[in-house]
GROMACS .gro file of C-alpha atoms in nm:
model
  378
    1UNK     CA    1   0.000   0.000   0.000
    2UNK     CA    2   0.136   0.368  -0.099
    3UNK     CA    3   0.015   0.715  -0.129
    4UNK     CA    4  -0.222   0.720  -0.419
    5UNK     CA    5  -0.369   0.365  -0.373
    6UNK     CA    6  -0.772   0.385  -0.389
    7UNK     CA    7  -0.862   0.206  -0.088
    8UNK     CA    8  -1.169   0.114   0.126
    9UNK     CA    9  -1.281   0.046   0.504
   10UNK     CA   10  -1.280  -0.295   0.632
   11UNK     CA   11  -1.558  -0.248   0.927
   12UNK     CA   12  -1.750   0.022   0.795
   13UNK     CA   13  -1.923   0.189   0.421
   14UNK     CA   14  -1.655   0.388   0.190
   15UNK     CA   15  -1.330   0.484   0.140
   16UNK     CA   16  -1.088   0.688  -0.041
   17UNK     CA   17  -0.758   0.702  -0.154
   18UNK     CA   18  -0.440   0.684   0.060
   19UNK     CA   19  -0.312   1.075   0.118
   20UNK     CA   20  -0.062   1.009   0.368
   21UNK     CA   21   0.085   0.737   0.599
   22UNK     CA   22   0.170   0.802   0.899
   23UNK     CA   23   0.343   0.519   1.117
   24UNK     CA   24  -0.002   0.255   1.143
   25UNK     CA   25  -0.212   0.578   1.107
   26UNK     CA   26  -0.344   0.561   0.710
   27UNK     CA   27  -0.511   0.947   0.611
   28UNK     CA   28  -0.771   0.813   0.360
   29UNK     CA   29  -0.913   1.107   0.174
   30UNK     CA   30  -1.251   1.126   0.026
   31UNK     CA   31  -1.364   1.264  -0.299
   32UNK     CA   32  -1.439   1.578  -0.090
   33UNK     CA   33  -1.119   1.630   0.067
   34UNK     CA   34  -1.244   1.525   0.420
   35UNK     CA   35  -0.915   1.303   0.518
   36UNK     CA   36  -1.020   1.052   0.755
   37UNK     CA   37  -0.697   0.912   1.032
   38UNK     CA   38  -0.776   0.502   1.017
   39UNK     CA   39  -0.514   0.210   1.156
   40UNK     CA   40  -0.381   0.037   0.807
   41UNK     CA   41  -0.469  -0.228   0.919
   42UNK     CA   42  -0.877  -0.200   0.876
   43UNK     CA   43  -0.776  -0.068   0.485
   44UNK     CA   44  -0.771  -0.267   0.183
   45UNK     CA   45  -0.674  -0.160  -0.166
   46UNK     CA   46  -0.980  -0.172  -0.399
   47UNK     CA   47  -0.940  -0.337  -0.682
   48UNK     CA   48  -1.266  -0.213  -0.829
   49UNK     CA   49  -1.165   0.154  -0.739
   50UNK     CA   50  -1.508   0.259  -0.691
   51UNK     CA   51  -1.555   0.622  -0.617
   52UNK     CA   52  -1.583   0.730  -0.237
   53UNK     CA   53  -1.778   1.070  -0.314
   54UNK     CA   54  -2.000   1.187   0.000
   55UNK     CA   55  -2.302   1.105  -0.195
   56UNK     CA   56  -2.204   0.763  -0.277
   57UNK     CA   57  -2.109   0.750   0.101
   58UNK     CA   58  -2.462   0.817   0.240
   59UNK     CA   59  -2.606   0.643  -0.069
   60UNK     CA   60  -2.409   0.278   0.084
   61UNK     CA   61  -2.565   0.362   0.448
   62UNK     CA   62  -2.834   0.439   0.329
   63UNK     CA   63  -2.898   0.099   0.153
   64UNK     CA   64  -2.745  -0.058   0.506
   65UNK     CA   65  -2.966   0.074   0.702
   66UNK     CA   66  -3.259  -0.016   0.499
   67UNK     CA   67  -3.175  -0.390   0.533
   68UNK     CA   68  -3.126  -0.338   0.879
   69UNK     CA   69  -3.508  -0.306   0.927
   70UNK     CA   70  -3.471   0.106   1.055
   71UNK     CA   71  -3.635   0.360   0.857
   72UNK     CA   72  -3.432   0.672   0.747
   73UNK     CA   73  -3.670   0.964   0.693
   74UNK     CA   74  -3.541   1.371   0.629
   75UNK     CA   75  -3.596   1.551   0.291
   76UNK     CA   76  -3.230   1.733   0.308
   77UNK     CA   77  -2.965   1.644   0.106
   78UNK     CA   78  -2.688   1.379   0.208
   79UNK     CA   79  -2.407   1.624   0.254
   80UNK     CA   80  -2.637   1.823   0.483
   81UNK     CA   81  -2.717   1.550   0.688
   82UNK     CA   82  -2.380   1.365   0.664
   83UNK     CA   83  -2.235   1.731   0.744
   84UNK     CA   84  -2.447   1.842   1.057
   85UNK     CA   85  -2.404   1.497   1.254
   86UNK     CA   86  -2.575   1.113   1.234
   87UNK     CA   87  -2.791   1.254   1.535
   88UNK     CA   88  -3.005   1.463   1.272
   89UNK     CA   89  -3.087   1.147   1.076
   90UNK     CA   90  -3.490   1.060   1.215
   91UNK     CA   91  -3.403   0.715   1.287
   92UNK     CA   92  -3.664   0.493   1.446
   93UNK     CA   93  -3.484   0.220   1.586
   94UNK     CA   94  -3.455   0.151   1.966
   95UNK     CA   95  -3.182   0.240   2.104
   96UNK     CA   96  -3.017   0.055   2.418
   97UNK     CA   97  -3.021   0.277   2.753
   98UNK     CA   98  -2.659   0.393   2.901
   99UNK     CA   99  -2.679   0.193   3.229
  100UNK     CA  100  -2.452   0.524   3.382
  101UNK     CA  101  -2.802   0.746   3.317
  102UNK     CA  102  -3.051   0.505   3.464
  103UNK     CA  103  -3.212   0.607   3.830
  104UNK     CA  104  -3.074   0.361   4.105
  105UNK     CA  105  -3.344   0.178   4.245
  106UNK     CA  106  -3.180  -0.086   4.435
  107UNK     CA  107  -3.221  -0.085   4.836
  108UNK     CA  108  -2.949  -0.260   5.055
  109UNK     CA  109  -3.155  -0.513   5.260
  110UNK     CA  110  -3.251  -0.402   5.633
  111UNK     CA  111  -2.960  -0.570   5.854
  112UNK     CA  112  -3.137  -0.736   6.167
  113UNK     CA  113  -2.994  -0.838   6.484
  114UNK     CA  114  -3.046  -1.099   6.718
  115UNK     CA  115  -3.292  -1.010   6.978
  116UNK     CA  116  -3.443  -0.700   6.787
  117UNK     CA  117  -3.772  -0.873   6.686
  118UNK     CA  118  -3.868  -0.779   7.034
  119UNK     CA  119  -4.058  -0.433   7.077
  120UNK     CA  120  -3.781  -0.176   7.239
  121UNK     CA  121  -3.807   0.185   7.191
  122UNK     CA  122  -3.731   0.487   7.374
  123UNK     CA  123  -3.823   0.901   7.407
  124UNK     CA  124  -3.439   1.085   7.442
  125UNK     CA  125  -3.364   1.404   7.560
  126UNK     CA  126  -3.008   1.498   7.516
  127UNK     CA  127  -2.891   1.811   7.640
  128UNK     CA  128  -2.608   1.988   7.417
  129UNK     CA  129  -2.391   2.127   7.695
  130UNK     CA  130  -2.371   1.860   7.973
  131UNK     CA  131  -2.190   2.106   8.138
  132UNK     CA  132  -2.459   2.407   8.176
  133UNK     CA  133  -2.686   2.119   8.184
  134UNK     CA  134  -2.935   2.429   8.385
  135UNK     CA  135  -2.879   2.732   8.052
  136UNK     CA  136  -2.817   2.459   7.759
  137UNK     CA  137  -3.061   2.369   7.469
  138UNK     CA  138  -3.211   2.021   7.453
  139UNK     CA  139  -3.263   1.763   7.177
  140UNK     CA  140  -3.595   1.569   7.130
  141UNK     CA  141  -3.496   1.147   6.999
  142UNK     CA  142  -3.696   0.892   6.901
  143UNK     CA  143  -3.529   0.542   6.975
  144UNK     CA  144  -3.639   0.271   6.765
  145UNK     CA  145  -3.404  -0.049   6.930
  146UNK     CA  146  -3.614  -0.301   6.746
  147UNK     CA  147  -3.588  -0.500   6.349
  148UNK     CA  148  -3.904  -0.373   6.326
  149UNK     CA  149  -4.032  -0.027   6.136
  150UNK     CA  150  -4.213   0.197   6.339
  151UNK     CA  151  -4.474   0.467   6.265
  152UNK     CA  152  -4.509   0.707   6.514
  153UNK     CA  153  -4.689   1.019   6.638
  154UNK     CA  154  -4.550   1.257   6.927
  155UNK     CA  155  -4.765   1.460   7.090
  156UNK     CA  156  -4.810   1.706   7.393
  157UNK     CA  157  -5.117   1.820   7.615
  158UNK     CA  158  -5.163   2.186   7.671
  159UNK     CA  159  -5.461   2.201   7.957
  160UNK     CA  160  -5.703   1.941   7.763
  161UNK     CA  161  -5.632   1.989   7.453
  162UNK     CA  162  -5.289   1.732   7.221
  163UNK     CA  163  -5.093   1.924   6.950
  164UNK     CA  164  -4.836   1.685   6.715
  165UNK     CA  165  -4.523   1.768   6.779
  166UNK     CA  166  -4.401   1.508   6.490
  167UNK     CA  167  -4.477   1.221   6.269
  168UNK     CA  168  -4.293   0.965   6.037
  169UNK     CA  169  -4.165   0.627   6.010
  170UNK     CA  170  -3.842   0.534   6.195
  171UNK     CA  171  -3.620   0.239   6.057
  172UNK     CA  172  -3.480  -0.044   6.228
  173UNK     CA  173  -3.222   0.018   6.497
  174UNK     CA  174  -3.232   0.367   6.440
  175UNK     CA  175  -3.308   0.649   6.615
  176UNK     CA  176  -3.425   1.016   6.473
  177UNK     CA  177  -3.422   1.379   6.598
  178UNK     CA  178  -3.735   1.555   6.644
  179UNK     CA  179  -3.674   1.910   6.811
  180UNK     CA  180  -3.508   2.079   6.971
  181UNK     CA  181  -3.608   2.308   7.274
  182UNK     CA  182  -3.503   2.542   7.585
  183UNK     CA  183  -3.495   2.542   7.912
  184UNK     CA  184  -3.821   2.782   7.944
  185UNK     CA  185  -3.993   2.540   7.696
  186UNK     CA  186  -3.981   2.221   7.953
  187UNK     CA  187  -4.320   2.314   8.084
  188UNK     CA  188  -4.446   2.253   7.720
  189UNK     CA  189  -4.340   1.856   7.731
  190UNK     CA  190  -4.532   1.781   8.083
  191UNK     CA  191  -4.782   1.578   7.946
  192UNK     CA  192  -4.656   1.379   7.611
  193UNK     CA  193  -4.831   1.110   7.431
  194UNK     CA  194  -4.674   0.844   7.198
  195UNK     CA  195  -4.862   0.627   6.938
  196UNK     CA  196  -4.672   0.363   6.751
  197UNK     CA  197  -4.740   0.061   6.476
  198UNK     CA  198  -4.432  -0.177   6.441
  199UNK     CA  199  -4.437  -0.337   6.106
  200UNK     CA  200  -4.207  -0.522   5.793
  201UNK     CA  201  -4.115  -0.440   5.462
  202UNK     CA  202  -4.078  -0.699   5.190
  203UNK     CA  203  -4.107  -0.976   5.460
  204UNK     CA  204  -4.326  -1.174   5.678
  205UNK     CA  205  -4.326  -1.103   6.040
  206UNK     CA  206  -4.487  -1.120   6.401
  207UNK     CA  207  -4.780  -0.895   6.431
  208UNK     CA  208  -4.751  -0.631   6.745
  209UNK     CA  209  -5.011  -0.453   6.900
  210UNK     CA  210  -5.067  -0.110   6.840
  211UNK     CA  211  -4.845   0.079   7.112
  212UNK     CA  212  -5.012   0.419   7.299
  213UNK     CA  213  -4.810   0.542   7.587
  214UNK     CA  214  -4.880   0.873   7.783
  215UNK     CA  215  -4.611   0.978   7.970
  216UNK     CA  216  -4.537   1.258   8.282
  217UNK     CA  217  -4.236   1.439   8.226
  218UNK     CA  218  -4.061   1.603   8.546
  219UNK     CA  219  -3.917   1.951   8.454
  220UNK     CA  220  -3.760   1.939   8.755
  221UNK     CA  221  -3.497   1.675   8.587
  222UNK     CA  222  -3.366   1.898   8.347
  223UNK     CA  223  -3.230   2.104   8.620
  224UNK     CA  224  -3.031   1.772   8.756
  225UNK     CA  225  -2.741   1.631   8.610
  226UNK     CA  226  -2.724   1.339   8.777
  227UNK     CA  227  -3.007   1.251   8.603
  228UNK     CA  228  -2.883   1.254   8.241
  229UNK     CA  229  -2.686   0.935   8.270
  230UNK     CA  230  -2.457   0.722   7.967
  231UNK     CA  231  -2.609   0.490   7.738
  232UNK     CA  232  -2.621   0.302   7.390
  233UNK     CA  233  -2.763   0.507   7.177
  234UNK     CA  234  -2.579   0.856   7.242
  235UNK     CA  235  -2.223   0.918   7.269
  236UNK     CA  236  -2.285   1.194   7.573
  237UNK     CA  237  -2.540   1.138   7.881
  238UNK     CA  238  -2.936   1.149   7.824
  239UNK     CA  239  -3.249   1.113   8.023
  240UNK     CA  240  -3.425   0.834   7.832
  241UNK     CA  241  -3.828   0.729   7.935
  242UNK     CA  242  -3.891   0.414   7.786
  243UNK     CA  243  -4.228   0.357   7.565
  244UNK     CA  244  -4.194  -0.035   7.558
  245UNK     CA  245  -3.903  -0.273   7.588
  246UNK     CA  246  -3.891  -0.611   7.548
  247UNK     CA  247  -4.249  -0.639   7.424
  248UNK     CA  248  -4.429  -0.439   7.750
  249UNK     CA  249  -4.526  -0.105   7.693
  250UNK     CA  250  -4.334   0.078   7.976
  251UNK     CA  251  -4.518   0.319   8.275
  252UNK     CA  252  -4.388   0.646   8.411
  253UNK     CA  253  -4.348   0.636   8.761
  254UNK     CA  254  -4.513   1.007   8.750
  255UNK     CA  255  -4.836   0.949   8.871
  256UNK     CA  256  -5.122   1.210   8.738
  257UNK     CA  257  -5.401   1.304   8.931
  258UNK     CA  258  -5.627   1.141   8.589
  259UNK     CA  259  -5.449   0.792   8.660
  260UNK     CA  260  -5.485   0.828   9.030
  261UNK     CA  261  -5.883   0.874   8.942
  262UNK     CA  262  -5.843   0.634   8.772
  263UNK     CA  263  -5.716   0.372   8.954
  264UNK     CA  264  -5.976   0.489   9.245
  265UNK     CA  265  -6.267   0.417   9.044
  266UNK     CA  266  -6.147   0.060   8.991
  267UNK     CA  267  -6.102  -0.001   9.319
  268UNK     CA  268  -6.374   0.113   9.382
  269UNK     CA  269  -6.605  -0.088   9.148
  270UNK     CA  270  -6.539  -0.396   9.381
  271UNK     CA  271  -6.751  -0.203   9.640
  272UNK     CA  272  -7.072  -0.307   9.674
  273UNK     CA  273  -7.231   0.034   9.826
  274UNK     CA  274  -7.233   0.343   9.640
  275UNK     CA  275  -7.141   0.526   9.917
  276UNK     CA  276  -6.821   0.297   9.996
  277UNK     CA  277  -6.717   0.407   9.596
  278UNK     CA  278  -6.772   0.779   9.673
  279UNK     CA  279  -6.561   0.771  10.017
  280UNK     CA  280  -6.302   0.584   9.863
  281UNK     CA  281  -6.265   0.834   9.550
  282UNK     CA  282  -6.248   1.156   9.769
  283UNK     CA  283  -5.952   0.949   9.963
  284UNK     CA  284  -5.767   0.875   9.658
  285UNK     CA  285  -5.792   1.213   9.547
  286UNK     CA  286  -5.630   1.359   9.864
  287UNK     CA  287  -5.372   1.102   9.820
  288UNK     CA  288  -5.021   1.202   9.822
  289UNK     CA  289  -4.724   1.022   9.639
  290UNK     CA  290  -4.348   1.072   9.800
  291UNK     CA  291  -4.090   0.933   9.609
  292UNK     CA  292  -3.777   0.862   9.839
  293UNK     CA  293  -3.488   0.749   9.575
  294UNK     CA  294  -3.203   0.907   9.678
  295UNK     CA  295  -3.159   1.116   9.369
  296UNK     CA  296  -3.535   1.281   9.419
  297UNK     CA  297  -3.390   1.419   9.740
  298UNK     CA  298  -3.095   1.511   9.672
  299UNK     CA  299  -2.888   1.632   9.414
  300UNK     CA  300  -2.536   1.549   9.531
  301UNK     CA  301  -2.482   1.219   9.748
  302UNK     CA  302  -2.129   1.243   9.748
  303UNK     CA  303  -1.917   1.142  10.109
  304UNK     CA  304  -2.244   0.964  10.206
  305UNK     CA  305  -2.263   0.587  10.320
  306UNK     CA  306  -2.517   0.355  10.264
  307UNK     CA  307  -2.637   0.390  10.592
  308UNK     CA  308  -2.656   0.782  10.569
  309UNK     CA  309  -2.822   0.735  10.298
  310UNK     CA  310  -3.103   0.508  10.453
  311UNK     CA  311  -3.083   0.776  10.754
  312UNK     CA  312  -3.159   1.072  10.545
  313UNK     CA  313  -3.425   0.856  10.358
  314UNK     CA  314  -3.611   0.736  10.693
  315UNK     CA  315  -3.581   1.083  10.809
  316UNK     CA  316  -3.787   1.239  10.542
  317UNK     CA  317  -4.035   0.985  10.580
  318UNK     CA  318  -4.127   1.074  10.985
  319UNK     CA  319  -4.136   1.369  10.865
  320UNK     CA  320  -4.432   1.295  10.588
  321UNK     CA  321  -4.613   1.120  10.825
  322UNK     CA  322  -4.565   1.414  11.080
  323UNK     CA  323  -4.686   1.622  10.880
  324UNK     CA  324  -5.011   1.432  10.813
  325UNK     CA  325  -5.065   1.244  11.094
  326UNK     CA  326  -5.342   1.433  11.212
  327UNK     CA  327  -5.576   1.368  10.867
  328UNK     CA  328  -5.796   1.019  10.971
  329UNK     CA  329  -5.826   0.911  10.665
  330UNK     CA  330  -5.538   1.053  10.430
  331UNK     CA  331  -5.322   0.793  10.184
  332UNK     CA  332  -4.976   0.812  10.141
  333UNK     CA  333  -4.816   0.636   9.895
  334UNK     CA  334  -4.449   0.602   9.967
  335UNK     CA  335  -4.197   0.484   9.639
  336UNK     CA  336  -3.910   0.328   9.798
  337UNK     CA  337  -3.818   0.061   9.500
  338UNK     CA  338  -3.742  -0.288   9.461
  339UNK     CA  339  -3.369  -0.322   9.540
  340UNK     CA  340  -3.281  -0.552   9.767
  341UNK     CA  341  -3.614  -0.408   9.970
  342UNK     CA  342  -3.363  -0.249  10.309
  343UNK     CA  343  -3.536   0.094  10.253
  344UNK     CA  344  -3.925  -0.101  10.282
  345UNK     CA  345  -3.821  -0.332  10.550
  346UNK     CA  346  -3.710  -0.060  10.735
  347UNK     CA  347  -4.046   0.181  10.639
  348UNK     CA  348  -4.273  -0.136  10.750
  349UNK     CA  349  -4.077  -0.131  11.075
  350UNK     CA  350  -4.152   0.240  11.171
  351UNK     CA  351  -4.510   0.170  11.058
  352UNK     CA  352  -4.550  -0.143  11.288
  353UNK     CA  353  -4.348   0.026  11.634
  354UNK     CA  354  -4.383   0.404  11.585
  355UNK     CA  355  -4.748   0.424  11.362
  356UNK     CA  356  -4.931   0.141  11.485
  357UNK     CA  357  -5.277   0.290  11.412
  358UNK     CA  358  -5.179   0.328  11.057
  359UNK     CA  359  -5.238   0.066  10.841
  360UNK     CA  360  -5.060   0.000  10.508
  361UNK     CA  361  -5.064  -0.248  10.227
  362UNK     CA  362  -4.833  -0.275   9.879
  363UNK     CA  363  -4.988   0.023   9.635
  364UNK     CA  364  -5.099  -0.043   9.316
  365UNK     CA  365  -4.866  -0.272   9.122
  366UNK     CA  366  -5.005  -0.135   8.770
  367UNK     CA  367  -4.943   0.228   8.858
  368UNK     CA  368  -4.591   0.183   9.100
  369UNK     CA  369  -4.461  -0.119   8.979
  370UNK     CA  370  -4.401  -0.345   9.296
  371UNK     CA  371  -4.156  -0.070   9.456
  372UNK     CA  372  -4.422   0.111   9.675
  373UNK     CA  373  -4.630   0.120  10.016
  374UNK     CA  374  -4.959   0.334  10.050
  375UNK     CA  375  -5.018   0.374  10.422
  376UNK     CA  376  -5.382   0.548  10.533
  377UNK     CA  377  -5.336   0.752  10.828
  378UNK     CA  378  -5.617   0.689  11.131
   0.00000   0.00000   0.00000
């Protein structure tokens, strides 16, 4: 092959004749003078010489095309098309998508852990300077500790009335932010109510029951530090109130007067008198609730023993029952905890040597858990 040499293309329509040669680089020049850079070794010499004019160029795809099955359709000339670009040509032929340009649609798979396809999830509040835990700001959390999805809605009570404070789905073993709030904002988040429906995607599972929590929240603990403690779920110390673990939807241990109703008119209902009901709801209602934990008394135990510490708590209950031991009639229900029960054995012993006219009995174990004693004062 030399300069001169009428060639054509191997792999595609046309061809020219040899201009230059450059290395493996042929420059194949059409009857136009377009020279077109092609390896040598997709060139043969034409033996035929046929002519490699534009026209005749379009012409052979053309006549290619046609027997490909796609229809070529546009009334300008062949050096117009061939001139402003193959995309002008109205070709009707599909056309295979570039996989870069297509949406992703795939979803990695949720990742469950053992244990999670039991209900656990908690309400956070995560202060953002532990340090000025009494001037910082405060983050709202929803804890989902579970495989399962959760939709939710987060509520609060002003007076009688609920306003949402949020709503959404949280994903497995996640947990999302809701708000966040001040210190002068607390009194807002007394009363907050929490509906939930645990479900699947793409996969059978364990039906739960539809979770509805209403929960007491004590301003005063945002004033406490001791009270914002370490956990799992946040890198820095948070006051967490459960909404159900393990498959029990969790209580607060903050009693309302509504729950103490309540619980009145239950007790009474195994009354047979109507006027034994009414006496025992105007008791209930005068009740009082005194939680002695350590930490509701104080803020700082530190240099105390255990046996100060039992001191101090004894201490503060004479002086409840001091203070009301002149009401025939009144209920006191004392929250002293399970632990290993020193704090009630000692309680039960002032009530059976110092207040032997008072009688007591365990309080209720759906409202206090099986922590607490309710003594009636006669």
């Amino acid at each position: 092959m030399k300069i001169g040499d009428k060639v054509r293309f191997l792999f595609d329509v046309g061809g020219g004749t040899v201009a230059a040669i450059k290395g493996n680089i042929v420059m194949v020049e059409d009857e136009d003078g377009f020279q077109i850079p092609t390896p040598i070794n997709e060139v043969v010499v034409d033996s035929q010489q046929e002519s490699y004019s534009t026209a005749n160029m379009v012409a052979a795809m053309k006549k290619t095309v046609r027997k490909s099955g796609v229809v070529v359709s546009d009334g300008r000339s062949m050096k117009a098309i061939l001139n402003e670009g193959m995309e002008d040509l109205d070709i009707e032929a599909v056309v295979d998508d570039d996989p870069s340009q297509k949406e992703i649609t795939f979803k990695k798979p949720v990742e469950e852990r053992k244990g999670g396809n039991l209900l656990s999830a908690y309400l956070a509040f995560v202060p953002i300077d532990i340090k000025q835990v009494t001037n910082t700001q405060f983050e709202t959390y929803l804890v989902n500790d579970s495989n399962y999805y959760l939709q939710y809605v987060y509520a609060s009570a002003e007076n009688s009335s609920w306003t949402v404070r949020a709503q959404g789905v949280l994903e497995p073993n996640t947990k999302e932010f809701i708000e966040e709030f001040s210190q002068r904002e607390v009194n807002g988040l007394s009363r907050v109510y929490i509906q939930m429906i645990a479900f699947k995607k793409d996969k059978p599972y364990t039906i739960k029951q539809p979770i509805s929590v209403q929960l007491r929240i004590d301003q005063v603990k945002f004033y406490k530090l001791h009270v914002f403690t370490p956990n799992d779920f946040f890198e820095q110390p948070s006051l967490l109130y459960p909404i159900i673990e393990d498959d029990r939807v969790a209580r607060s241990l903050d009693i309302t007067a509504e729950k103490m109703k309540e619980e009145m008119y239950q007790s009474g209902a195994e009354h047979d008198s109507q006027e034994e009901k009414k006496q025992a709801r105007q008791g209930f209602e005068n009740a009082i609730v005194v939680d002695l934990h350590i930490e509701k008394l104080l803020d700082n135990t530190g240099g105390m023993s255990s046996s100060d510490i039992l001191n101090y708590q004894l201490d503060h209950f004479r002086n409840i029952m001091k203070e009301h031991r002149k009401e025939k009639g009144k209920k006191i229900v004392f929250i002293h905890g399970k632990g290993e029960g020193v704090l009630r054995h000692a309680i039960i012993h002032e009530l059976n040597y110092r207040y032997k006219t008072c009688s007591y009995q365990d309080a209720s174990f759906q409202e206090y858990g099986y922590g607490a004693t309710q003594v009636t004062i006669k």
